[in-house]
Short mmCIF file of C-alpha atoms in Angstrom, two decimals:
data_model
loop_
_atom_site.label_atom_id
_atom_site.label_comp_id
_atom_site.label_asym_id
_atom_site.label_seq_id
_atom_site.Cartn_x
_atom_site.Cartn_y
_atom_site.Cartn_z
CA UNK F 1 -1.82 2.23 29.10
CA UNK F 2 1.51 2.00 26.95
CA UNK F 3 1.43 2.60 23.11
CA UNK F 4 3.77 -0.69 22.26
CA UNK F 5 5.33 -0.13 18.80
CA UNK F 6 7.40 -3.21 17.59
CA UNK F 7 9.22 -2.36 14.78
CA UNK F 8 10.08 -4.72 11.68
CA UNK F 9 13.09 -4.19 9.52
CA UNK F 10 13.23 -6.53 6.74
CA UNK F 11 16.88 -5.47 4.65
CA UNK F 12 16.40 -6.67 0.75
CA UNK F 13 20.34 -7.73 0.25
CA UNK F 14 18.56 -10.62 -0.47
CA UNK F 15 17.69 -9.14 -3.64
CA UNK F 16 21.58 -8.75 -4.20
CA UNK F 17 24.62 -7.21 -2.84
CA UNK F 18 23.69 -3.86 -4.64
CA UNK F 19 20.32 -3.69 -2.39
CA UNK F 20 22.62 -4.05 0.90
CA UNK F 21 22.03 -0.88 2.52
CA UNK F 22 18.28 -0.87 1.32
CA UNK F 23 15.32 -2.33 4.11
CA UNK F 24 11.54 -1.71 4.49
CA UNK F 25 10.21 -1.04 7.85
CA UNK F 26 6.54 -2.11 9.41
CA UNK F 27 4.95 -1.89 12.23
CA UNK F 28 4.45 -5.48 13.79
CA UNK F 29 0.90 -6.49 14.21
CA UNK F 30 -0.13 -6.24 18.13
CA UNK F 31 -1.92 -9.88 18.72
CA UNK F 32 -5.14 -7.85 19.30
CA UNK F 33 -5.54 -7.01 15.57
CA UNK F 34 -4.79 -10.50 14.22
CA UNK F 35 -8.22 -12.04 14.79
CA UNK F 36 -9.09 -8.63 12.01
CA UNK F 37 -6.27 -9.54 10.04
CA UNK F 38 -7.44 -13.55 9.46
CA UNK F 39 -11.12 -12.12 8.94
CA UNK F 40 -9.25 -10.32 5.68
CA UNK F 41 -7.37 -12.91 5.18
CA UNK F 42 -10.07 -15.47 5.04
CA UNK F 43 -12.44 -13.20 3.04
CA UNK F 44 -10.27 -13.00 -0.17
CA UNK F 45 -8.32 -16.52 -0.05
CA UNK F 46 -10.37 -17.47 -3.00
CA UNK F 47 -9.21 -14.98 -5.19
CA UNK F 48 -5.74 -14.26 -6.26
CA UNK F 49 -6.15 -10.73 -7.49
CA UNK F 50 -8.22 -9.69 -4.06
CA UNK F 51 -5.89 -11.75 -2.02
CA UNK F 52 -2.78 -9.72 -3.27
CA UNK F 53 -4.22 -6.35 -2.63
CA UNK F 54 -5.29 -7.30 0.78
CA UNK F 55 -1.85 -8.15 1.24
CA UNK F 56 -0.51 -4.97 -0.11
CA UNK F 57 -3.26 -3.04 1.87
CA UNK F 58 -1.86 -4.53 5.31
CA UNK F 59 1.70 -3.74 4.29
CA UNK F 60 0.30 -0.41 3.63
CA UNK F 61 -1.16 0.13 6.61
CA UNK F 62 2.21 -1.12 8.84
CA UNK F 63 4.38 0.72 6.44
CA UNK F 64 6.80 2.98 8.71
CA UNK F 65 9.84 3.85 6.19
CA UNK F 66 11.96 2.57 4.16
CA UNK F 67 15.06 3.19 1.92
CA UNK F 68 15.78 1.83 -1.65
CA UNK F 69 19.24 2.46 -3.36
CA UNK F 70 19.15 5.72 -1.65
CA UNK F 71 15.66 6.80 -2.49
CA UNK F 72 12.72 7.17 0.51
CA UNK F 73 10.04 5.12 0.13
CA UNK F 74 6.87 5.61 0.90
CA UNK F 75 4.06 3.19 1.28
CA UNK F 76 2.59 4.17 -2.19
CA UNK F 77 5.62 2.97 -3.39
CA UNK F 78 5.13 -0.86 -1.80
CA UNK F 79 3.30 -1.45 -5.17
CA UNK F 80 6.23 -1.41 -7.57
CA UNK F 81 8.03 -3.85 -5.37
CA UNK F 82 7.95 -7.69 -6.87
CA UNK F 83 6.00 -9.92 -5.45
CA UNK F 84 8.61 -12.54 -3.55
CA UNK F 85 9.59 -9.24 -2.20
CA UNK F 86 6.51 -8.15 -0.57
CA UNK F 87 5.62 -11.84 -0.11
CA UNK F 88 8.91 -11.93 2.15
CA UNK F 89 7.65 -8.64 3.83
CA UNK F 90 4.32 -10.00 4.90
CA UNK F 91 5.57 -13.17 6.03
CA UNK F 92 8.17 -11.36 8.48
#
């Protein structure tokens, strides 16, 4: 059976024309996991705080690389992005 990767990039120039050559890579979400990914979803929806880190966790755990103004990132690193930004990332 074939290991199907799809592959995300989400570029942040919308953040501004300095962030043009910066992006943030995931792994999509095979349509096997998302019944899991609801089930987290639907566990936390009542509470902000829990709901954000369950969001961050699944970024996380798609994370493949990324790039910002030069710098590697790593998915340690999703943290210190704002929130519209990672908001945009999960949505993608």
């Amino acid at each position: 059976m074939a290991k199907i990767i799809i592959k995300k990039k989400v570029n942040l120039d919308f953040l501004g024309s300095e962030y043009k050559d910066s992006y943030l890579e995931f792994r999509s979400l095979p349509l096997n996991e998302y019944e899991k990914l609801i089930d987290k979803i639907e566990a936390v929806q009542d509470s902000s705080k829990e709901s954000i880190k369950t969001m961050v966790k699944i970024l996380q755990d798609q994370f493949i690389n990324g790039k910002f103004t030069g710098e590697t990132v790593n998915k340690e690193d999703l943290d210190q992005f704002d929130m519209g930004t990672l908001t945009r990332c999960f949505e993608l």
